[in-house]
PDB file of C-alpha atoms in Angstrom:
ATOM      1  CA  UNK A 314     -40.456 -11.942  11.359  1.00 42.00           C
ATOM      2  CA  UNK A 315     -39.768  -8.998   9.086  1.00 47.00           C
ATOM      3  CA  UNK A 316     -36.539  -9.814   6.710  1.00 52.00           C
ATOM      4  CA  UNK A 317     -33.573  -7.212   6.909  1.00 56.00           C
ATOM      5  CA  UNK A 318     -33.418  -5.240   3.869  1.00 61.00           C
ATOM      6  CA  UNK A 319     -30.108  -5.458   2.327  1.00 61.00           C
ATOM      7  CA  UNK A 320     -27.765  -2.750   2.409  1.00 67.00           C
ATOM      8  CA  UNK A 321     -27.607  -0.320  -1.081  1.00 74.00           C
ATOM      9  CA  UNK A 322     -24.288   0.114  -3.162  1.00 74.00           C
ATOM     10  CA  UNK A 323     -23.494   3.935  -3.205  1.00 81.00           C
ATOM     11  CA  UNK A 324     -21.441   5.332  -5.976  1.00 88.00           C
ATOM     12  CA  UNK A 325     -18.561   5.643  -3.701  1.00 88.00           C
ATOM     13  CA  UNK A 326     -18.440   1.998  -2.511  1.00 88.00           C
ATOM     14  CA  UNK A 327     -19.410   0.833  -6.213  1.00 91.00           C
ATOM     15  CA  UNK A 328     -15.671   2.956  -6.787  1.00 92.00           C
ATOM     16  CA  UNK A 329     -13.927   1.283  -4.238  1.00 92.00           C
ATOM     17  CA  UNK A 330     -15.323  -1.784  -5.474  1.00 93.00           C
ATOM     18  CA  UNK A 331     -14.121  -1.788  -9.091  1.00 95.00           C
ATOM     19  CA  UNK A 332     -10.812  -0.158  -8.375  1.00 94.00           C
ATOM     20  CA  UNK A 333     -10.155  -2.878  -5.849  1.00 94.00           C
ATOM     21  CA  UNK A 334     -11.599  -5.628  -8.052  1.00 95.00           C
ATOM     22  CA  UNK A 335      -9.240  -4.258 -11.320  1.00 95.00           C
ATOM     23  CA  UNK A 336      -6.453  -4.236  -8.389  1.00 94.00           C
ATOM     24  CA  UNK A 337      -6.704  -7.608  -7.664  1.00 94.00           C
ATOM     25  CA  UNK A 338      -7.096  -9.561 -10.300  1.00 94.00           C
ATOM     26  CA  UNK A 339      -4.537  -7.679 -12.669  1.00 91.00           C
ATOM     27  CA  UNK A 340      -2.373  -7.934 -10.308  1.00 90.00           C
ATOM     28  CA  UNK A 341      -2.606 -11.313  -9.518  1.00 91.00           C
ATOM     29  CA  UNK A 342      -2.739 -12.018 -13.235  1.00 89.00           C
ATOM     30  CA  UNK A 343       0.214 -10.057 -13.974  1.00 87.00           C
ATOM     31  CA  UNK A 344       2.304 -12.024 -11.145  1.00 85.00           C
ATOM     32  CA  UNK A 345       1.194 -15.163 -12.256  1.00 85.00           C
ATOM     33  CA  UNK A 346       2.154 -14.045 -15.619  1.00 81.00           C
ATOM     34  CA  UNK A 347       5.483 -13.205 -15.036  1.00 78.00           C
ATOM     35  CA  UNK A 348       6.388 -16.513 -13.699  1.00 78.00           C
ATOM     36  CA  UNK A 349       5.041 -18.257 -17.150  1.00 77.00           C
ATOM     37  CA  UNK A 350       7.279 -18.262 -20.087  1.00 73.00           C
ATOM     38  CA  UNK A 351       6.582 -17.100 -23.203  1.00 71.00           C
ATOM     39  CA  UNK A 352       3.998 -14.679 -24.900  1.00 70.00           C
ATOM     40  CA  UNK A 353       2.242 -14.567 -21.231  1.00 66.00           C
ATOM     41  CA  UNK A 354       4.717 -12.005 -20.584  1.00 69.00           C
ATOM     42  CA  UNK A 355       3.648  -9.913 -23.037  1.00 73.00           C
ATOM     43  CA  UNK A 356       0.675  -8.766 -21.403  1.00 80.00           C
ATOM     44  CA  UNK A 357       2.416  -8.311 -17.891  1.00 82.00           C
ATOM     45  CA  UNK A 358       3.502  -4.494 -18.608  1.00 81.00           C
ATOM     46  CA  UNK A 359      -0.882  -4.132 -19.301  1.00 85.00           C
ATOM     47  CA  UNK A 360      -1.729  -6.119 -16.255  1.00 86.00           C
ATOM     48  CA  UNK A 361       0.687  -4.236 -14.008  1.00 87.00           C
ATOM     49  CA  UNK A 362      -0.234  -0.824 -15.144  1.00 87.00           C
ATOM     50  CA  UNK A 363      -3.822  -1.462 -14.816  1.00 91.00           C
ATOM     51  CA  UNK A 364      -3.561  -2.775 -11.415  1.00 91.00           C
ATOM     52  CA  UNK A 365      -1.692   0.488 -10.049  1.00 91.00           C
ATOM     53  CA  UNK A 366      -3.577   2.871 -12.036  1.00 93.00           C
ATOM     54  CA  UNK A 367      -7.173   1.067 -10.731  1.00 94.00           C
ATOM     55  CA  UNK A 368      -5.299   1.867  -6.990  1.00 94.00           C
ATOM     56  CA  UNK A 369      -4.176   5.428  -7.858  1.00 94.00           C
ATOM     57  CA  UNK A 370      -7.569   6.257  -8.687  1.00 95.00           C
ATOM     58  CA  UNK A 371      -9.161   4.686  -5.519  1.00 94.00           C
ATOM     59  CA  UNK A 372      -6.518   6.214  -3.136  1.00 94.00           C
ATOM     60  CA  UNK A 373      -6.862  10.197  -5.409  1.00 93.00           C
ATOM     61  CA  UNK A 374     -10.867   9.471  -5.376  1.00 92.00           C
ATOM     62  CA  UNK A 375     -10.666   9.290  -1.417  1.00 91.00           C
ATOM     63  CA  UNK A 376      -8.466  12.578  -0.602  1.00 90.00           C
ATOM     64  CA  UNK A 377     -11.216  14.263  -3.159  1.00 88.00           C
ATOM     65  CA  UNK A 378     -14.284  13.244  -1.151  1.00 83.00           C
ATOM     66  CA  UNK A 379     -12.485  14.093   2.166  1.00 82.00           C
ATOM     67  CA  UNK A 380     -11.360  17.392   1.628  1.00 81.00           C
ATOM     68  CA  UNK A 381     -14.508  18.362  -0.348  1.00 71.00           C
ATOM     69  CA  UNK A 382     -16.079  19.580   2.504  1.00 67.00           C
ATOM     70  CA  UNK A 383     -12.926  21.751   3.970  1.00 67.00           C
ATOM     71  CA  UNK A 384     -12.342  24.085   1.087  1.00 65.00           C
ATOM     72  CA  UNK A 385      -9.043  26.640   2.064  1.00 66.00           C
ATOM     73  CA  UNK A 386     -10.195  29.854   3.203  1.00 68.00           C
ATOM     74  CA  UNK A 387      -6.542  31.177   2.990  1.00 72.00           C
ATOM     75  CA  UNK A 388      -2.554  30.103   1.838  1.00 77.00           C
ATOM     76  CA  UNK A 389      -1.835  28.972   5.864  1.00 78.00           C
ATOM     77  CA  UNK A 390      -5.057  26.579   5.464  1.00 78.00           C
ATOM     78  CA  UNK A 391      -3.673  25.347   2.541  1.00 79.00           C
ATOM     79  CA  UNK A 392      -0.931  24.638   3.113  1.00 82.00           C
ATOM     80  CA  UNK A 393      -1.956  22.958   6.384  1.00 82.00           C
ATOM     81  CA  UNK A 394      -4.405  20.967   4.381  1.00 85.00           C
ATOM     82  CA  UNK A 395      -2.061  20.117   2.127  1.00 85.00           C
ATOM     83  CA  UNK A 396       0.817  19.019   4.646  1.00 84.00           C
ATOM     84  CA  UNK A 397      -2.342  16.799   6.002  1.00 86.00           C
ATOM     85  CA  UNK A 398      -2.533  14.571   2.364  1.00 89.00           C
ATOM     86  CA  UNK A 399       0.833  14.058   2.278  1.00 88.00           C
ATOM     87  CA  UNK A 400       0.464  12.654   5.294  1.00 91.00           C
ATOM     88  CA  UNK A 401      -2.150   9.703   4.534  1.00 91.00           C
ATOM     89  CA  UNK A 402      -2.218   6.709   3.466  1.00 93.00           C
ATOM     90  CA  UNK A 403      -3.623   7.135   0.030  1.00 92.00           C
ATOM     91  CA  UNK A 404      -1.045   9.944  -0.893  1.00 94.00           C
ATOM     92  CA  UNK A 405       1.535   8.086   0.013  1.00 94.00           C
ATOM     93  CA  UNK A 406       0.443   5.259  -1.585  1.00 94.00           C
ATOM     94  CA  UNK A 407       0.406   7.224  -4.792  1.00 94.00           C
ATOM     95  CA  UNK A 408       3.525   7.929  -5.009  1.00 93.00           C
ATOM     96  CA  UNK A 409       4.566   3.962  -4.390  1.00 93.00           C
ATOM     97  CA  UNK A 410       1.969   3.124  -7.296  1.00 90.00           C
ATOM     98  CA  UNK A 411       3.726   6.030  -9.456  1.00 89.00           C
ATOM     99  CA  UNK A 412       7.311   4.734  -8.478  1.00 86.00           C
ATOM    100  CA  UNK A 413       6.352   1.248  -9.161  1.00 72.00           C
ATOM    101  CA  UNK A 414       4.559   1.717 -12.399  1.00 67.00           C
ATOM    102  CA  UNK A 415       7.517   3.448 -13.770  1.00 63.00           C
ATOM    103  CA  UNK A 416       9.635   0.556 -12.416  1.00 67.00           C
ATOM    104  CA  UNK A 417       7.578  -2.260 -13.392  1.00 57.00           C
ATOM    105  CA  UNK A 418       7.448  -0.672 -16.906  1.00 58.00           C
ATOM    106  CA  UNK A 419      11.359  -0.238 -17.342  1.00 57.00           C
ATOM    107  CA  UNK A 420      12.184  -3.809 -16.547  1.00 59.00           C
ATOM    108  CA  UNK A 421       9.272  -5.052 -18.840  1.00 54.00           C
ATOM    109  CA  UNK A 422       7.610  -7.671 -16.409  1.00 54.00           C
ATOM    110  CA  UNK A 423       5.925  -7.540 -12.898  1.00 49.00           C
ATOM    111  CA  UNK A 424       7.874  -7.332 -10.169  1.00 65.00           C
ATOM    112  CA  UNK A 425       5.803  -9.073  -7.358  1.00 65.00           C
ATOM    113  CA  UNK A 426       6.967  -7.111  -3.849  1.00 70.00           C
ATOM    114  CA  UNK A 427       5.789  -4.425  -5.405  1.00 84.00           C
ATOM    115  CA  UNK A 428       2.678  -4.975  -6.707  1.00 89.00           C
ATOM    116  CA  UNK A 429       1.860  -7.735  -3.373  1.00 90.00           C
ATOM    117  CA  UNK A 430       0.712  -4.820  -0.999  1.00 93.00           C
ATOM    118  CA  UNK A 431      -1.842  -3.282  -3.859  1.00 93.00           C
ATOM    119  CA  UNK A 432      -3.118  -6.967  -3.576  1.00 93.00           C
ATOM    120  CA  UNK A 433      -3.526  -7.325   0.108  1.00 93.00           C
ATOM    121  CA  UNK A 434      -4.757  -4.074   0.444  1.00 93.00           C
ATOM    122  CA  UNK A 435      -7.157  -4.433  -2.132  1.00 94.00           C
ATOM    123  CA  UNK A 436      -8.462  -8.315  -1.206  1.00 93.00           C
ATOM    124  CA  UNK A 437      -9.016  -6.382   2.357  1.00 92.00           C
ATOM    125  CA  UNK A 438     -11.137  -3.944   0.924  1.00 93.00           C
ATOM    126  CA  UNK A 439     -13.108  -6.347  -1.628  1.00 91.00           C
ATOM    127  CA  UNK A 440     -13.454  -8.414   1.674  1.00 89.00           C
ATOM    128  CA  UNK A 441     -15.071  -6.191   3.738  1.00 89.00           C
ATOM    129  CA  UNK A 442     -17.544  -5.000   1.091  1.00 88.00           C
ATOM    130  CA  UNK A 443     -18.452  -8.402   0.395  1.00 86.00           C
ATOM    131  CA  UNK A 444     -19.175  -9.419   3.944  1.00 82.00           C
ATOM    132  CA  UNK A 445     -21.201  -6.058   4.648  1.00 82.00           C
ATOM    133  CA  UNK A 446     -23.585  -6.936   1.998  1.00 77.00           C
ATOM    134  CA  UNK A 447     -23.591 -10.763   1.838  1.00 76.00           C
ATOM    135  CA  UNK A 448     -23.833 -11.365   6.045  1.00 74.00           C
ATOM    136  CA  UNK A 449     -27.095 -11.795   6.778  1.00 62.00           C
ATOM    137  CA  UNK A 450     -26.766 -12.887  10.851  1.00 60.00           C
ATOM    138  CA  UNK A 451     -25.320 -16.359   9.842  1.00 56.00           C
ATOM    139  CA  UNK A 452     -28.558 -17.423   8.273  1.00 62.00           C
ATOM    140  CA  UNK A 453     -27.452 -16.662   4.356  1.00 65.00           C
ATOM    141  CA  UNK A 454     -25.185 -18.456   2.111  1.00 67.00           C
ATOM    142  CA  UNK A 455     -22.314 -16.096   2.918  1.00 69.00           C
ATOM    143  CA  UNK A 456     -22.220 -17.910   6.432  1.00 71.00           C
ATOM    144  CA  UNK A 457     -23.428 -21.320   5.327  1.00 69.00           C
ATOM    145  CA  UNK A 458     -20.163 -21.292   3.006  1.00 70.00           C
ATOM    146  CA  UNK A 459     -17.833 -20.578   5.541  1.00 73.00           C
ATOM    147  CA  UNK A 460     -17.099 -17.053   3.861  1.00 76.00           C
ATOM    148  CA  UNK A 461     -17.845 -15.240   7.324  1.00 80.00           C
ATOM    149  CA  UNK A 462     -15.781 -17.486   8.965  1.00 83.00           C
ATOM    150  CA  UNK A 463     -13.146 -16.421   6.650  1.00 86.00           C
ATOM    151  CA  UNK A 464     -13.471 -12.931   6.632  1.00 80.00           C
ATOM    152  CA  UNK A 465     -13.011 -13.248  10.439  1.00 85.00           C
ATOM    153  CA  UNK A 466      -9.922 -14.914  10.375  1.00 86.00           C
ATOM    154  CA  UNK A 467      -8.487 -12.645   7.966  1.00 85.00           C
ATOM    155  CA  UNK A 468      -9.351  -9.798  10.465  1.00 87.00           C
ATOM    156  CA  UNK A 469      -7.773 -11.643  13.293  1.00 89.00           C
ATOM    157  CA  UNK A 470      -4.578 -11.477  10.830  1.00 90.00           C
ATOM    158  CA  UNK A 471      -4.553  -8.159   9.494  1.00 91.00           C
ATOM    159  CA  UNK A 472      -1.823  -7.283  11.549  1.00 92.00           C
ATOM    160  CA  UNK A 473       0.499  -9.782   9.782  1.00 93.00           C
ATOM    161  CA  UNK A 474      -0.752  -8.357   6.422  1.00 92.00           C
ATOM    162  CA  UNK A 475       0.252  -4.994   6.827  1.00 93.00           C
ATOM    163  CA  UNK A 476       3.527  -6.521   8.525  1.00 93.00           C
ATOM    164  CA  UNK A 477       4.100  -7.765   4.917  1.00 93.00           C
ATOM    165  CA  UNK A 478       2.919  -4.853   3.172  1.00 93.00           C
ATOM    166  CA  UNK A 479       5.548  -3.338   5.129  1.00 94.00           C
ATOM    167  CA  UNK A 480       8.090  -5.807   4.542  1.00 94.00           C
ATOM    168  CA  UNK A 481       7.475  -5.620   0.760  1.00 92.00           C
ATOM    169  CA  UNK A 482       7.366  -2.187   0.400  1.00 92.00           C
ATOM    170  CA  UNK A 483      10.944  -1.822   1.957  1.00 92.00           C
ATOM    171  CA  UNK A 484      12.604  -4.650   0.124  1.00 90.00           C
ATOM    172  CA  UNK A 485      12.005  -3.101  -2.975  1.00 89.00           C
ATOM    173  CA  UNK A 486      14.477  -0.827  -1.871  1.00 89.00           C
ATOM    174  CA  UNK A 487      17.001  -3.540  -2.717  1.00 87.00           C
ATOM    175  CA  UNK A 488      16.445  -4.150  -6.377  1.00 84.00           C
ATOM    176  CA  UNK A 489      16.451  -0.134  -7.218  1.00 85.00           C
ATOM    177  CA  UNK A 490      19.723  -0.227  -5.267  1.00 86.00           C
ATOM    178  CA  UNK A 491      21.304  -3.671  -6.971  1.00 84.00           C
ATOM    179  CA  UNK A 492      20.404  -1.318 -10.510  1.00 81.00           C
ATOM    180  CA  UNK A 493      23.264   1.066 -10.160  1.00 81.00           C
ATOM    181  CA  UNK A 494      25.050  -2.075 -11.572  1.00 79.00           C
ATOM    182  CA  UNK A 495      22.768  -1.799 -14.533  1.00 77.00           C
ATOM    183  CA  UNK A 496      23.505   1.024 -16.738  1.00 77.00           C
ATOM    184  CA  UNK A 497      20.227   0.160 -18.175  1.00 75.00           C
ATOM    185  CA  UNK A 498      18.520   0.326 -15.581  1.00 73.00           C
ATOM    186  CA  UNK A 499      20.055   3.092 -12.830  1.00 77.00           C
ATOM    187  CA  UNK A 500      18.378   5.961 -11.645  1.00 81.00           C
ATOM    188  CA  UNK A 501      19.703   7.751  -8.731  1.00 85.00           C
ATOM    189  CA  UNK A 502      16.653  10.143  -8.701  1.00 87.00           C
ATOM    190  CA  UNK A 503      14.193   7.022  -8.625  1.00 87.00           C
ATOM    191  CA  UNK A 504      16.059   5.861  -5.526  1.00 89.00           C
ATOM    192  CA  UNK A 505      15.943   9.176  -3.894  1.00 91.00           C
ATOM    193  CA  UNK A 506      12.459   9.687  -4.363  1.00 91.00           C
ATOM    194  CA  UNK A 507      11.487   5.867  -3.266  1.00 92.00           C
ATOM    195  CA  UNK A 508      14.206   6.423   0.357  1.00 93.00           C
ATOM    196  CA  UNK A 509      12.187   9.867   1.012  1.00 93.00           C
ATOM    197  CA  UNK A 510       8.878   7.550   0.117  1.00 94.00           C
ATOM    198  CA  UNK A 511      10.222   5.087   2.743  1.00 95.00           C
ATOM    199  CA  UNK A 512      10.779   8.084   5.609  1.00 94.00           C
ATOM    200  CA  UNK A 513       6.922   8.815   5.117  1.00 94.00           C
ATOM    201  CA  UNK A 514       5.996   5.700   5.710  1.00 95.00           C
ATOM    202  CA  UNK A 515       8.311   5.295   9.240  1.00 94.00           C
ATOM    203  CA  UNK A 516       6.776   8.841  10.088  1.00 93.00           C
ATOM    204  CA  UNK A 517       2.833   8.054   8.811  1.00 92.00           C
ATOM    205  CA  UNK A 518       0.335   8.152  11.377  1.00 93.00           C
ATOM    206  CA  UNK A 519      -2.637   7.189   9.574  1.00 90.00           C
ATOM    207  CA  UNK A 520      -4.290   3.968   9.972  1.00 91.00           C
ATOM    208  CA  UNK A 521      -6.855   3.715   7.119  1.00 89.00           C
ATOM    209  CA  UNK A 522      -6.365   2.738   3.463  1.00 90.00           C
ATOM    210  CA  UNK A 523      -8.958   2.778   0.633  1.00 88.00           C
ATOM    211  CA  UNK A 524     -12.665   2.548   3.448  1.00 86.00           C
ATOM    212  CA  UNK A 525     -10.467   0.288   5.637  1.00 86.00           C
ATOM    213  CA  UNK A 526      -9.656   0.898   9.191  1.00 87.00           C
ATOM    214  CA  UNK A 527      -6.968  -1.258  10.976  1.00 89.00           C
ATOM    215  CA  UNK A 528      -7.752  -3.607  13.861  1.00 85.00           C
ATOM    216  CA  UNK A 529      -4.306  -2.303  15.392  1.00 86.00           C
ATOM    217  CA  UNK A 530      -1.906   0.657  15.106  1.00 91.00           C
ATOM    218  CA  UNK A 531      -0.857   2.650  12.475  1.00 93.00           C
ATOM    219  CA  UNK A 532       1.443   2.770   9.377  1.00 94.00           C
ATOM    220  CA  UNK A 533       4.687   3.860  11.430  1.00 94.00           C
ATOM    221  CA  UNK A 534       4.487   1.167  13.631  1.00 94.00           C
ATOM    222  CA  UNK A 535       4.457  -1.452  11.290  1.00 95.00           C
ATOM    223  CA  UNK A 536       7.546   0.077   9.409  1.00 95.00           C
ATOM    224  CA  UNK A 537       9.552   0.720  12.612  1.00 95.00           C
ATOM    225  CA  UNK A 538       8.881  -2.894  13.373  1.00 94.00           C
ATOM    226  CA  UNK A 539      10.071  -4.123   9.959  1.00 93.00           C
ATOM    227  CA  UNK A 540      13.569  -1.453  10.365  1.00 93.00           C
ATOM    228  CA  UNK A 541      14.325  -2.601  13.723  1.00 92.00           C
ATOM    229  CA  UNK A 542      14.598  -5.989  13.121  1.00 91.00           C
ATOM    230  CA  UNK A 543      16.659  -5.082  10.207  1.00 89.00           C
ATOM    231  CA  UNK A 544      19.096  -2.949  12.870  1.00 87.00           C
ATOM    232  CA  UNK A 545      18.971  -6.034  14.682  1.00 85.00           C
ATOM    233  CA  UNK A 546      19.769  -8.385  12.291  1.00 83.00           C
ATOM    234  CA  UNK A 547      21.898  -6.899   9.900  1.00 82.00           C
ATOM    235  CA  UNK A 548      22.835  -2.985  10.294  1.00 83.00           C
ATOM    236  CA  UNK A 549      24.537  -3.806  14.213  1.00 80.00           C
ATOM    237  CA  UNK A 550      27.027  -6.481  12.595  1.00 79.00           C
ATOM    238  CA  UNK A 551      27.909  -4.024  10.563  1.00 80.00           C
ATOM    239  CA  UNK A 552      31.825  -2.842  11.448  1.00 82.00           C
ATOM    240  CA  UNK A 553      32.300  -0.090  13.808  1.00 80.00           C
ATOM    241  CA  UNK A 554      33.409   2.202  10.984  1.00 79.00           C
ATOM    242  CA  UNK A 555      30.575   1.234   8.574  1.00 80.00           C
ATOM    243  CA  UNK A 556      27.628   2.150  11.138  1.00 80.00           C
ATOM    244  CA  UNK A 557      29.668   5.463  11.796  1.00 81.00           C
ATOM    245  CA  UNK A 558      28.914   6.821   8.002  1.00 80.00           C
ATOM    246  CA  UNK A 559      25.490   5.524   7.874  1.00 83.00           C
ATOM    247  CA  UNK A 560      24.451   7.080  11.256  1.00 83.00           C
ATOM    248  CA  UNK A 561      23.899  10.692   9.740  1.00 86.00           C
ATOM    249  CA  UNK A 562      21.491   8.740   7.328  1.00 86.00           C
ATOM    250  CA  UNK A 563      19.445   7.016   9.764  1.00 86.00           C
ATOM    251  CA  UNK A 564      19.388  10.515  12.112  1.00 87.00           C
ATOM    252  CA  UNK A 565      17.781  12.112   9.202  1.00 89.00           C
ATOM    253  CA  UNK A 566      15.494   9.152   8.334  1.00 88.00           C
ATOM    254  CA  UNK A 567      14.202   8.835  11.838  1.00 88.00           C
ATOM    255  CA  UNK A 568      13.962  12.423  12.849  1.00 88.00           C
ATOM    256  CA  UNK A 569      10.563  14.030  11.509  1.00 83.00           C
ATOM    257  CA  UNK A 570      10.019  16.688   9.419  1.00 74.00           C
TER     258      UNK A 570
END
C-alpha cells in the first residue's frame, strides 16, 4: 500500500505557526509569572508584549495576504475595502492587542483576561496545524497518543472557548473603569476607545481568526450572548431611574453603524 506523503509547511502556515507558538507560551509564561513573587515579575512586561505583538503580526499578516489580490481601483473601493477590515476579526483584534499592550505595560504586570483570549485563540490555531500534519488516519503516533482524540474534543468545545474569549474580553471593561479611582492610572480616552472596541465586537460578523474557522456562529453572537445575560443578571435590577440614563448608551451600542 503506497504511504501518504505528508503535507508541506508553506511560508504562510510556518507564520501562523510561530506567531501562535510566541503567543502561547509568552503568554502563558507571563501569567504564570505574574502570580510568582519576586524578580519573576520582572520579565512579565517582556512576556506580555511579546505575546501581543507575535498576535498583531499574525492577525496584520492575514488582512495583507487577503486583500493582495483586490487592489482599489478607485476612493469608493477603498473605502469599501477598507470599511470591510475593520470589520474582521484580525482588525479588531488589533486594536484589543494595541489597547492591552498599552494597559498591560502601565500597570507593570500581566493582566490575565486580557491576554487569556490571545491564548485560546492561539492554542486553537497551534492545534489545528498540529493535527493536519501529525494525523495520519489513526495509524501514527499523533492518534496512538490520544492527541487526535484531543483535538476532537477541543472542537466539540470551541463554542465554550470563544464564549470565554468573549467573556474576557468584556470584563476587562471593569478594571479600565475601577481606574478612574487611580489618578495613576485613568484614562478616559483608553476607555472610550476599548467601549467603541466592544460595539465592534457585538456588531462583527466574521467567524474566522488567524486560518481558523468556527464550528458555530460568528463573533456577534457570542458577545450578544455574554451582554444579555449581563441585562439579565445585573443591568434589569438596576432602579427604574438608573436604566433610564443608561438606555441612550445601550441604543447607540446596539444600533449599527
Amino acid at each position: 500500500m503506497a504511504q501518504t506523503t505528508p503535507p508541506r509547511m508553506d511560508f504562510r502556515t510556518a507564520v501562523f505557526t510561530a506567531c501562535a507558538l510566541a503567543t502561547c507560551t509568552c503568554g502563558t509564561l507571563a501569567v504564570f509569572g505574574a502570580l510568582i513573587p519576586g524578580r519573576a515579575r520582572e520579565y512579565v512586561a517582556v512576556l506580555t508584549s511579546v505575546a501581543c505583538y507575535a498576535s498583531m503580526i499574525a492577525f496584520a499578516y492575514r488582512i495583507a495576504y487577503t486583500t493582495k489580490t483586490r487592489a482599489p481601483r478607485d476612493v469608493a473601493t477603498m473605502k469599501t475595502m477598507i470599511v470591510e477590515i475593520t470589520q474582521t476579526n484580525g482588525f479588531q483584534m488589533i486594536v484589543y492587542c494595541a489597547i492591552g499592550v498599552l494597559g498591560m505595560k502601565r500597570r507593570r504586570g500581566a493582566n490575565a483576561p486580557a491576554l487569556a483570549p490571545l491564548i485560546l485563540l492561539s492554542f486553537y490555531q497551534l492545534a489545528a496545524t498540529a493535527h493536519k500534519f501529525f494525523e495520519r488516519d489513526g495509524r501514527g503516533y499523533w492518534s496512538k497518543l490520544g492527541f487526535s482524540r484531543a483535538f476532537a474534543t477541543a472542537q466539540a468545545n470551541m463554542e465554550l472557548a470563544l464564549a470565554m474569549c468573549a467573556t474576557m474580553e468584556i470584563s476587562l471593561l471593569t478594571p479600565m473603569l475601577l481606574d478612574f479611582l487611580s489618578k495613576e492610572h485613568r484614562s478616559v480616552s483608553r476607555v472610550l476607545a476599548y467601549v467603541q472596541f466592544l460595539r465592534t465586537r457585538y456588531h462583527c460578523q466574521d467567524n474566522t481568526i488567524y486560518r481558523i474557522k468556527f464550528t458555530a456562529h460568528n463573533t456577534a453572537y457570542y458577545h450578544r450572548e455574554v451582554w444579555s445575560t449581563m441585562d439579565e443578571k445585573l443591568f434589569q435590577k438596576l432602579p427604574v431611574a438608573a436604566r433610564g440614563r443608561l438606555q441612550f448608551i445601550a441604543t447607540w451600542f446596539t444600533t449599527p453603524r
